[in-house]
JSON list of C-alpha atoms in Angstrom, two decimals:
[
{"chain": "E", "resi": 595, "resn": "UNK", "atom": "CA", "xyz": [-1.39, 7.85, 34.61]},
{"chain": "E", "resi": 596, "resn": "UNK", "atom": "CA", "xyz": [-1.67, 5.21, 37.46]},
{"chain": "E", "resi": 597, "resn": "UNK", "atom": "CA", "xyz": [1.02, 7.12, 39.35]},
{"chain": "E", "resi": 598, "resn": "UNK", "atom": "CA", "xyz": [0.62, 10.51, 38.43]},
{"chain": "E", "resi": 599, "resn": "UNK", "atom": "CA", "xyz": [3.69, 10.83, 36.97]},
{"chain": "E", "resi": 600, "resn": "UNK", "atom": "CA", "xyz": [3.53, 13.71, 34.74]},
{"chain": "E", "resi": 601, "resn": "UNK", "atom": "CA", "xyz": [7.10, 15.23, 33.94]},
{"chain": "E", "resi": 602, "resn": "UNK", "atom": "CA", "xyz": [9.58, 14.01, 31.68]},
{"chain": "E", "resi": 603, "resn": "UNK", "atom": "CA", "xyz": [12.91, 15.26, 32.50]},
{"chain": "E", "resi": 604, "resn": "UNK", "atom": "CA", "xyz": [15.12, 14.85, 29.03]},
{"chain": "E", "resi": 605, "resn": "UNK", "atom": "CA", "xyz": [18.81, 14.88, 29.88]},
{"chain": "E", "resi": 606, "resn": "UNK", "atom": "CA", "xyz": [20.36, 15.10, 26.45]},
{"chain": "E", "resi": 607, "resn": "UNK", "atom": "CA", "xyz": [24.02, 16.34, 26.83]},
{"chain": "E", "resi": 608, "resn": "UNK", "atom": "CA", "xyz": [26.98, 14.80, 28.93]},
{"chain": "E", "resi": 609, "resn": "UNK", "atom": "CA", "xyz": [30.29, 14.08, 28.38]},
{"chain": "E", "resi": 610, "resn": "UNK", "atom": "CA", "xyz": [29.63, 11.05, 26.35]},
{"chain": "E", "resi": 611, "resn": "UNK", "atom": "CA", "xyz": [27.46, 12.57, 23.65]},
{"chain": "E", "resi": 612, "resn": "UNK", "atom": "CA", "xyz": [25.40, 15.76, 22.47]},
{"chain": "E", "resi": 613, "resn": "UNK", "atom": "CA", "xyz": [22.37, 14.48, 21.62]},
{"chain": "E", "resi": 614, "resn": "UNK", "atom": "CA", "xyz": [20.50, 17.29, 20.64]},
{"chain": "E", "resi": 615, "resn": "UNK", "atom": "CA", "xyz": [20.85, 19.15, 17.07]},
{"chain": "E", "resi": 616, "resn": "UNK", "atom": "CA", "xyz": [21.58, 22.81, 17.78]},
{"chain": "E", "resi": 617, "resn": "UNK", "atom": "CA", "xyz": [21.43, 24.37, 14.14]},
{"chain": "E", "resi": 618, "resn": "UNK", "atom": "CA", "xyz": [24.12, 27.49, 14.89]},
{"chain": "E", "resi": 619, "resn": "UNK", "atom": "CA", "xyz": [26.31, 24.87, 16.09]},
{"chain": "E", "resi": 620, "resn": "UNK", "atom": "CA", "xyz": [26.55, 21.67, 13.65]},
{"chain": "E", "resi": 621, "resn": "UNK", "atom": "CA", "xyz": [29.97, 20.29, 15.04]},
{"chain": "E", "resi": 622, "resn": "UNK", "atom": "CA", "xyz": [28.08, 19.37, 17.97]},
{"chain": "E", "resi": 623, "resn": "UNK", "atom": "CA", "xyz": [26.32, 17.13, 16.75]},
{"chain": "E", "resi": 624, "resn": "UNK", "atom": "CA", "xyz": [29.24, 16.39, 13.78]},
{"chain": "E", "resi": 625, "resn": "UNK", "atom": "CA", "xyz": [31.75, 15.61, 16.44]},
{"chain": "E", "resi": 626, "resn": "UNK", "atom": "CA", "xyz": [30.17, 15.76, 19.72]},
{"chain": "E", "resi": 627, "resn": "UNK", "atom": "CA", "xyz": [27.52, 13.06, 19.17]},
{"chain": "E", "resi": 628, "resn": "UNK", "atom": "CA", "xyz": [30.02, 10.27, 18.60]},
{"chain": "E", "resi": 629, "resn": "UNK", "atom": "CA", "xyz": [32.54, 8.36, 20.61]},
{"chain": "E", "resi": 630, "resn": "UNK", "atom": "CA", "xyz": [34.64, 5.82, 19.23]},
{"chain": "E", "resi": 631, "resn": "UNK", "atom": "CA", "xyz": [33.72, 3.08, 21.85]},
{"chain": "E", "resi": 632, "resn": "UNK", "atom": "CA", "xyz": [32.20, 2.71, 25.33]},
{"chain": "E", "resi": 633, "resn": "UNK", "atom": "CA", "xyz": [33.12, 1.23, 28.71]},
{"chain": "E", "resi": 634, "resn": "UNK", "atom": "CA", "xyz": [32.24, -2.63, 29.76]},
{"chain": "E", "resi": 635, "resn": "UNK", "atom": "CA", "xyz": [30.50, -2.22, 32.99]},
{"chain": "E", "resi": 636, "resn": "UNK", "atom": "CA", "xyz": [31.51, 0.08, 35.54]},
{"chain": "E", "resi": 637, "resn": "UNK", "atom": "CA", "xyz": [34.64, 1.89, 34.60]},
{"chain": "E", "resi": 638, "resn": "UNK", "atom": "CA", "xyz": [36.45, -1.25, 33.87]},
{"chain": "E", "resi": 639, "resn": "UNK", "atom": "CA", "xyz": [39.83, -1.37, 31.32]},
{"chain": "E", "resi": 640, "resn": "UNK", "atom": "CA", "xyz": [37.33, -3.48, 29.03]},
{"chain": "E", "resi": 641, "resn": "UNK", "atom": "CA", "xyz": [35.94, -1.87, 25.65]},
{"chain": "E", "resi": 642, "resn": "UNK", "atom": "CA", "xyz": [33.20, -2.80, 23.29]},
{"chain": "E", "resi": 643, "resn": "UNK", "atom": "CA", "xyz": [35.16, -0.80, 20.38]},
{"chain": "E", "resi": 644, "resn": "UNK", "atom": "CA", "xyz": [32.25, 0.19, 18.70]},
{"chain": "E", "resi": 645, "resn": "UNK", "atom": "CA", "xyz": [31.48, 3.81, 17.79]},
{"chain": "E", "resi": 646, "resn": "UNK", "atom": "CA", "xyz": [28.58, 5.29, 19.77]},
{"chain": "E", "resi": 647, "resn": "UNK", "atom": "CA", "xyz": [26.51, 7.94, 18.25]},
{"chain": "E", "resi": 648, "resn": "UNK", "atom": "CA", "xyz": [23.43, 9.65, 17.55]},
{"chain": "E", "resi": 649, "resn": "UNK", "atom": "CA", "xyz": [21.15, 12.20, 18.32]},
{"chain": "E", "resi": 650, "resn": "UNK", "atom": "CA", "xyz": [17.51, 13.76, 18.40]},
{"chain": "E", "resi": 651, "resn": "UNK", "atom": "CA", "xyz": [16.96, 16.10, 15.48]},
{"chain": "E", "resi": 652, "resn": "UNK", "atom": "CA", "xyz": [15.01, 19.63, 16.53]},
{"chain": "E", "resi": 653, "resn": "UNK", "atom": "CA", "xyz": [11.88, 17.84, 14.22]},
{"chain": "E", "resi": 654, "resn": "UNK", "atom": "CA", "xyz": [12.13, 14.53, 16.48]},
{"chain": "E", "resi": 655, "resn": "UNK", "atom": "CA", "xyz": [12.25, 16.63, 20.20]},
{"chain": "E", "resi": 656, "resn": "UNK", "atom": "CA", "xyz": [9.21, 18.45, 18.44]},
{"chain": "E", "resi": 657, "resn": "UNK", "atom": "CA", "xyz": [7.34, 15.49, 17.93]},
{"chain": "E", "resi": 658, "resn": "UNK", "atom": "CA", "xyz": [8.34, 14.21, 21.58]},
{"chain": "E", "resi": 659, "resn": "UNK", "atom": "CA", "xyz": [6.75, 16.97, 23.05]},
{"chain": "E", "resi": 660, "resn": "UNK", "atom": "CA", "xyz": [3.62, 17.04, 21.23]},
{"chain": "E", "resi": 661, "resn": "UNK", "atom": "CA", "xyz": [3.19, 13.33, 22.08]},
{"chain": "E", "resi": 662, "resn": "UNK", "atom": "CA", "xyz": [3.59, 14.49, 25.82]},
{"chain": "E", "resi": 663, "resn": "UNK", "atom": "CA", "xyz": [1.55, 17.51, 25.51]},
{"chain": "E", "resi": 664, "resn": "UNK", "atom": "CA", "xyz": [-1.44, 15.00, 23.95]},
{"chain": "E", "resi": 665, "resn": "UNK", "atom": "CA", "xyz": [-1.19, 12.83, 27.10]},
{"chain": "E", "resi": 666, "resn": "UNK", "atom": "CA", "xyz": [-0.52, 15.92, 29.59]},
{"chain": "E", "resi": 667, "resn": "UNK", "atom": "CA", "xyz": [2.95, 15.27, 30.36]},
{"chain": "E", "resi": 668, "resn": "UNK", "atom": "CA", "xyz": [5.64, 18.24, 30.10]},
{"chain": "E", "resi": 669, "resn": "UNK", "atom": "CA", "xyz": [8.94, 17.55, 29.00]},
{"chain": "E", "resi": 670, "resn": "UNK", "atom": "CA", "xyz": [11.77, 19.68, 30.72]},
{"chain": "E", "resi": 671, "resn": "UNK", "atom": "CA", "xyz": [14.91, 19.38, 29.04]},
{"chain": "E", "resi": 672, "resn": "UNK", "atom": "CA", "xyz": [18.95, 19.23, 30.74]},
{"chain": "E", "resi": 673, "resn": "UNK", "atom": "CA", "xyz": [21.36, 20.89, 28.87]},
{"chain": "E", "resi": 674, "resn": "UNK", "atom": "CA", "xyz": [24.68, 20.42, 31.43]},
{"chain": "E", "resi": 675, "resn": "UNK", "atom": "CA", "xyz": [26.54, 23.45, 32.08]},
{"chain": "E", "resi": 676, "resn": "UNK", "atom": "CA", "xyz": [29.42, 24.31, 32.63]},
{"chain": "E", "resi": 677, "resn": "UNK", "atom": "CA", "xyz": [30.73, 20.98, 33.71]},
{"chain": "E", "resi": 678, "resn": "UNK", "atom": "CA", "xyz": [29.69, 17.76, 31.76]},
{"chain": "E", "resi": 679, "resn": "UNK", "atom": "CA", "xyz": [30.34, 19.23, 28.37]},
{"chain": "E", "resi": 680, "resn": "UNK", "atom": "CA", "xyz": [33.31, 17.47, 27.15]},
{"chain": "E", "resi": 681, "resn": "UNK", "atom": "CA", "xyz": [31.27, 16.23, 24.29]},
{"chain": "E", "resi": 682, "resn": "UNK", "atom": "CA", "xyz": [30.76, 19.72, 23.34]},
{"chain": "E", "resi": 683, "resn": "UNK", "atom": "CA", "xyz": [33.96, 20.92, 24.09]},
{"chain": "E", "resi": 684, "resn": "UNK", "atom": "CA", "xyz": [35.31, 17.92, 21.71]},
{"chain": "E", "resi": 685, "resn": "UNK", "atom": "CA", "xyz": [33.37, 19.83, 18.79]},
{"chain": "E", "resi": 686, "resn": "UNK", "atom": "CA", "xyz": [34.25, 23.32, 19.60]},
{"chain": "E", "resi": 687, "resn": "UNK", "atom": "CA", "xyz": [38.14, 23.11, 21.57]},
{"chain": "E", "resi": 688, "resn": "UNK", "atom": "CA", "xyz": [37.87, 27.24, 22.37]},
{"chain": "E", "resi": 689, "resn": "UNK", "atom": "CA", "xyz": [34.89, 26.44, 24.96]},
{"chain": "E", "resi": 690, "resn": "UNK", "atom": "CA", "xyz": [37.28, 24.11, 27.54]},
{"chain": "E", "resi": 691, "resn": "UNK", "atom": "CA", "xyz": [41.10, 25.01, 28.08]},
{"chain": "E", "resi": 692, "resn": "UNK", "atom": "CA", "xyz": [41.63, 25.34, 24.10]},
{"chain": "E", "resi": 693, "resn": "UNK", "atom": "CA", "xyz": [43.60, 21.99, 23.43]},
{"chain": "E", "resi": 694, "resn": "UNK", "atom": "CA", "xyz": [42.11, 19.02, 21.31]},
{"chain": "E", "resi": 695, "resn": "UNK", "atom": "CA", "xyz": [39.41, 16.50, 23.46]},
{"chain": "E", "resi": 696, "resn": "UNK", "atom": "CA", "xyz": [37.70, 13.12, 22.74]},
{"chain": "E", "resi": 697, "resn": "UNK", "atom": "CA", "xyz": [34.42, 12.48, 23.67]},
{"chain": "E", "resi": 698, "resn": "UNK", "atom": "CA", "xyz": [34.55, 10.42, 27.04]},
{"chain": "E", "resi": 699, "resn": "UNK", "atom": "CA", "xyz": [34.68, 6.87, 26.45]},
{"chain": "E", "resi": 700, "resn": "UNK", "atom": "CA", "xyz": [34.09, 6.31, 30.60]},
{"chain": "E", "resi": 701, "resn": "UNK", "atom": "CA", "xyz": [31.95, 7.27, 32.90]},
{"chain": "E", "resi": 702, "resn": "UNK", "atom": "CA", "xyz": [32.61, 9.84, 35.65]},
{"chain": "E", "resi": 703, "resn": "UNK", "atom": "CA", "xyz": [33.52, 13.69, 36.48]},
{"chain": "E", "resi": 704, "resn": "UNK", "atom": "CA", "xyz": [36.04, 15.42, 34.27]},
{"chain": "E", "resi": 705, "resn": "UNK", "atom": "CA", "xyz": [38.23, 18.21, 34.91]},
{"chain": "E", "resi": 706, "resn": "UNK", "atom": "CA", "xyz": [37.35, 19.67, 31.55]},
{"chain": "E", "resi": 707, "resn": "UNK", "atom": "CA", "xyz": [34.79, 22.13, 31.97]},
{"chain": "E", "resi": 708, "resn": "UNK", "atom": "CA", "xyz": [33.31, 25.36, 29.72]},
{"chain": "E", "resi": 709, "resn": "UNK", "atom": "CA", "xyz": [35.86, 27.90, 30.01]},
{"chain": "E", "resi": 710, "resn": "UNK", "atom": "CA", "xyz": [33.69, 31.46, 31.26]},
{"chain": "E", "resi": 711, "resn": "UNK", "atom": "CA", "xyz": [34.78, 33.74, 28.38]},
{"chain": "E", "resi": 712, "resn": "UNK", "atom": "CA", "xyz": [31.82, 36.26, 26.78]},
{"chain": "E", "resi": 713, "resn": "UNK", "atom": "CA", "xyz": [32.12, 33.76, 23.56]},
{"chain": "E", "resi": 714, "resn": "UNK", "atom": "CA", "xyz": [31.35, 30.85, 25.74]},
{"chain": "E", "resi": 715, "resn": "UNK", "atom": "CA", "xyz": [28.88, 32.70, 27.38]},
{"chain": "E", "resi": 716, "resn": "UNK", "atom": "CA", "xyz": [26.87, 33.25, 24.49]},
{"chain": "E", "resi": 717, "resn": "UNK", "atom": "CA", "xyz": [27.65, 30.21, 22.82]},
{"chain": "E", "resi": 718, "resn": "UNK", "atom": "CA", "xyz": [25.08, 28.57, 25.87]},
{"chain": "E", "resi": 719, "resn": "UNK", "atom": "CA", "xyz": [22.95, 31.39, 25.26]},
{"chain": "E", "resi": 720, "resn": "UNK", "atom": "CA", "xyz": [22.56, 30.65, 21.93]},
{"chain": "E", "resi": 721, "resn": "UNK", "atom": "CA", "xyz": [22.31, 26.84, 22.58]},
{"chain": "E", "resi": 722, "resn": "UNK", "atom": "CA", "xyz": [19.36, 27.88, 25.48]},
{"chain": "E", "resi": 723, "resn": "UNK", "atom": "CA", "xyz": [17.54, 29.81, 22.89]},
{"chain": "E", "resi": 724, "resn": "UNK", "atom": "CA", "xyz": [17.36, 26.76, 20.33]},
{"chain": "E", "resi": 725, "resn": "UNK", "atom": "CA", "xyz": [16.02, 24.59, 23.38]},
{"chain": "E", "resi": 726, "resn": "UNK", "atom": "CA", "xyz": [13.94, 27.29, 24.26]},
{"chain": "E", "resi": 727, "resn": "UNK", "atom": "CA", "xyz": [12.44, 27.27, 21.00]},
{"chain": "E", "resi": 728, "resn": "UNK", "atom": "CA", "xyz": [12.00, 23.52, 21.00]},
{"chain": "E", "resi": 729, "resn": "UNK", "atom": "CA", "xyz": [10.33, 22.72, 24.30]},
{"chain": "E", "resi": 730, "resn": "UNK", "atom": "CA", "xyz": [7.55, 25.09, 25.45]},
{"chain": "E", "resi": 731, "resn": "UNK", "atom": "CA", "xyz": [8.22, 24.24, 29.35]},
{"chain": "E", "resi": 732, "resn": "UNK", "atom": "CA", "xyz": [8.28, 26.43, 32.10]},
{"chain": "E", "resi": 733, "resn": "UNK", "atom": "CA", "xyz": [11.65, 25.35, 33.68]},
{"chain": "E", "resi": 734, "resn": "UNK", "atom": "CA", "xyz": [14.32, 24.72, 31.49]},
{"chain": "E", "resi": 735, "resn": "UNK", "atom": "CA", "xyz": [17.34, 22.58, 33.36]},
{"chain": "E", "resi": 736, "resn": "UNK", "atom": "CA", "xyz": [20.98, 23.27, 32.83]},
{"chain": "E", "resi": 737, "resn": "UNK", "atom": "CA", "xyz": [22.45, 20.50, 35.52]},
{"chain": "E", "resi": 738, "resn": "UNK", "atom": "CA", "xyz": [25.28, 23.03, 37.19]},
{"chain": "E", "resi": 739, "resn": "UNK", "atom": "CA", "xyz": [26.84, 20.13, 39.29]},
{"chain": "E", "resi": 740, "resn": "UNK", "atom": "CA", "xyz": [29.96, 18.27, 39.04]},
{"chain": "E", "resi": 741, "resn": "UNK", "atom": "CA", "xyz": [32.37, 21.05, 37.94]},
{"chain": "E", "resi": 742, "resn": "UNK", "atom": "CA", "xyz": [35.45, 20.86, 39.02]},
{"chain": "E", "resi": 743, "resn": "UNK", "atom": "CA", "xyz": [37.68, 24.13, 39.79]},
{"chain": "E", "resi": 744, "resn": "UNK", "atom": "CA", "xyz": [40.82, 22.68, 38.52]},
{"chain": "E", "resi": 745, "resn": "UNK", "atom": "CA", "xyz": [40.76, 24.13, 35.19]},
{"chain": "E", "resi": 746, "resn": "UNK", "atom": "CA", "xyz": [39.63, 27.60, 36.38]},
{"chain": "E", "resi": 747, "resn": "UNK", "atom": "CA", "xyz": [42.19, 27.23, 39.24]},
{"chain": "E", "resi": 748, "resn": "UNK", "atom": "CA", "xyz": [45.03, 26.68, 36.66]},
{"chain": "E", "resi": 749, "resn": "UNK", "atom": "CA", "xyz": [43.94, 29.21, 34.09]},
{"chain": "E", "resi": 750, "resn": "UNK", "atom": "CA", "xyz": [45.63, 32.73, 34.68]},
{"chain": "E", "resi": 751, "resn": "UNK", "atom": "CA", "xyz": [42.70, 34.21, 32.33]},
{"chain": "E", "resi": 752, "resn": "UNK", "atom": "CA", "xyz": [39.69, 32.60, 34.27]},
{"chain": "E", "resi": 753, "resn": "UNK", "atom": "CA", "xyz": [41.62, 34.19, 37.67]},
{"chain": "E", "resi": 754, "resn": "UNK", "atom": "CA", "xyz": [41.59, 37.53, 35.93]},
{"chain": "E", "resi": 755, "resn": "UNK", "atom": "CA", "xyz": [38.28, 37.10, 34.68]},
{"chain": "E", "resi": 756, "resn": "UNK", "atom": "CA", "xyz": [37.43, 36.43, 38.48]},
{"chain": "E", "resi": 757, "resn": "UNK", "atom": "CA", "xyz": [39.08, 39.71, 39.37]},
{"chain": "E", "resi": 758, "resn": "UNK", "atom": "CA", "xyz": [37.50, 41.88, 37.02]},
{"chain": "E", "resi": 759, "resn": "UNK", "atom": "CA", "xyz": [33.83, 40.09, 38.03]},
{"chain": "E", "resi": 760, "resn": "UNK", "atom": "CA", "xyz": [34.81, 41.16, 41.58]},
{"chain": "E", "resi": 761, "resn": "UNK", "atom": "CA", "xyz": [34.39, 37.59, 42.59]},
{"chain": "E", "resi": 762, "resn": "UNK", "atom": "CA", "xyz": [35.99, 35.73, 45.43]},
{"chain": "E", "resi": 763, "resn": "UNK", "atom": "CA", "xyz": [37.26, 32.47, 44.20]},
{"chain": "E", "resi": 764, "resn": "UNK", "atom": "CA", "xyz": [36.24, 29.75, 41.45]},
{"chain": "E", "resi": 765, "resn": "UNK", "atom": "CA", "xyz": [33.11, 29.10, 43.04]},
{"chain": "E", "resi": 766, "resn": "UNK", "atom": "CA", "xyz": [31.36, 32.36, 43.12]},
{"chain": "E", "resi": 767, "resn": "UNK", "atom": "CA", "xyz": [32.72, 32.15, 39.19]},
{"chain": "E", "resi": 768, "resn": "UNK", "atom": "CA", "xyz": [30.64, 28.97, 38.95]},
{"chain": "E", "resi": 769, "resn": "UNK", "atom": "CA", "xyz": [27.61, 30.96, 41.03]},
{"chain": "E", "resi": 770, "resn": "UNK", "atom": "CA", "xyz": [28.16, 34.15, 38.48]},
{"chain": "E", "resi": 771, "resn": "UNK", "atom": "CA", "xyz": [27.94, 31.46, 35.21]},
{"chain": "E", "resi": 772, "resn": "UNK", "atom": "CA", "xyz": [24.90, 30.19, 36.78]},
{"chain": "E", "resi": 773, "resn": "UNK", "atom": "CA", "xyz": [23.79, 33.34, 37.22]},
{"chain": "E", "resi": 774, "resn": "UNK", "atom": "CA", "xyz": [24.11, 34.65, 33.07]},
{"chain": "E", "resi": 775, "resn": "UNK", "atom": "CA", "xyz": [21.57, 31.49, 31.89]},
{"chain": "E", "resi": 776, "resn": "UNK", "atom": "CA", "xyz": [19.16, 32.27, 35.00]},
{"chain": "E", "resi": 777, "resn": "UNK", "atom": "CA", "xyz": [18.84, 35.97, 33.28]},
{"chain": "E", "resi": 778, "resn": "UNK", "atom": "CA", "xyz": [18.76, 34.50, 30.16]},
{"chain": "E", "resi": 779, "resn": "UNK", "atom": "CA", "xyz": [15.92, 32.18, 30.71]},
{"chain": "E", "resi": 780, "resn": "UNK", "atom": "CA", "xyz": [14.18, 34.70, 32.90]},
{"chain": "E", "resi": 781, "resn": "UNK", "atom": "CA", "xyz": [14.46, 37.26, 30.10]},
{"chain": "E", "resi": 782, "resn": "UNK", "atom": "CA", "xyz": [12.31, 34.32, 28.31]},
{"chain": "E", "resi": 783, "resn": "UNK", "atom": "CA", "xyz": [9.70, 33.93, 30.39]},
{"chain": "E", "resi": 784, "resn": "UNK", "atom": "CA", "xyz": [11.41, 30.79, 31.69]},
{"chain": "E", "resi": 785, "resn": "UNK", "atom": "CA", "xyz": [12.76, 29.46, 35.08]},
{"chain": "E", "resi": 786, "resn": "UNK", "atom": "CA", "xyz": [16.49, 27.52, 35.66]},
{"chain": "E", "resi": 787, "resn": "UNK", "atom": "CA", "xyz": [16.30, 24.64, 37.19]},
{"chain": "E", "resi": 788, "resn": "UNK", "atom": "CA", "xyz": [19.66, 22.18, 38.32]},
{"chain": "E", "resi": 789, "resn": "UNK", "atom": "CA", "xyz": [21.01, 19.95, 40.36]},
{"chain": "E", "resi": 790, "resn": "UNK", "atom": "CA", "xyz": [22.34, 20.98, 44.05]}
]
């Protein structure tokens, strides 16, 4: 109250964990919520070797925002796409390039990034709408930074996908991804917010 500071922004996804339940899609918080050990300080070759894990269940964020809403704070949640979701990706392989991942042990950007089929498409629909549900907030934030091309690049369906979008490279496919969840949240009565 002393400072005014009246926003909570609640960044519960990266590539080290899920940490949100999202009921349609159990394995994400099965799989994606764990790693099997964590960096020593910054990027080092040390390891603590213990399993990481955990997340908030739908009834916990619920009670998180009604303790906000009593004190007049809003609580805007991050969901990362479409890079930073290697912890998802480790739960469901046929978001990413298809092959088996881990849930990052280090800290960092990885090449793995949502693949921008209509399955993965609605699979973050379907994981907005469950947020939406949760947190009554007028922006809802989906990060959008820190995705590499490489994968997109290198993936002869993503370049036809980019052809038949009539897009110019792997960035306007990015832009056109970004794009799907803005209508999506609009057609909610919500706003997108991210990182530039």
């Amino acid at each position: 109250a002393l400072f005014k500071i009246n926003t909570f922004h609640f960044h519960l996804t990266d590539d080290q964990g899920w940490r949100v339940e999202i009921k349609k899609y159990p394995r994400l918080t099965q799989i994606g919520s764990v790693r099997p050990k964590t960096v020593i300080g910054r990027n080092t070759a040390e390891y603590d070797n213990i399993p990481h894990g955990g997340f908030y269940t739908q009834d916990d964020l619920r009670e998180i925002v009604a303790y906000a809403a009593e004190r007049h704070i809003t609580v805007v949640p991050e969901i990362d796409m479409p890079g930073h979701m290697v912890a998802a990706i480790a739960a469901y392989p046929e978001l990413g390039d298809g092959k088996p991942a881990e849930v990052m042990m280090r800290w960092g950007v990885s090449d793995r990034v949502l693949n921008t089929k209509p399955e993965t498409v609605q699979f973050c629909r379907d994981v907005l709408t469950e947020i939406m549900d949760i947190f009554p907030s007028e922006f809802i934030h989906i990060g959008g930074d820190e995705c590499p091309k490489t994968q997109w690049e290198k993936d002869p369906a993503e370049q036809q996908r980019i052809k038949e979008r009539g897009l110019k490279d792997e960035h306007e496919l990015q832009s056109w991804f970004i794009q799907q969840m803005e209508d999506h949240l609009h057609q909610n009565g919500r706003r997108l917010i991210g990182w530039d």
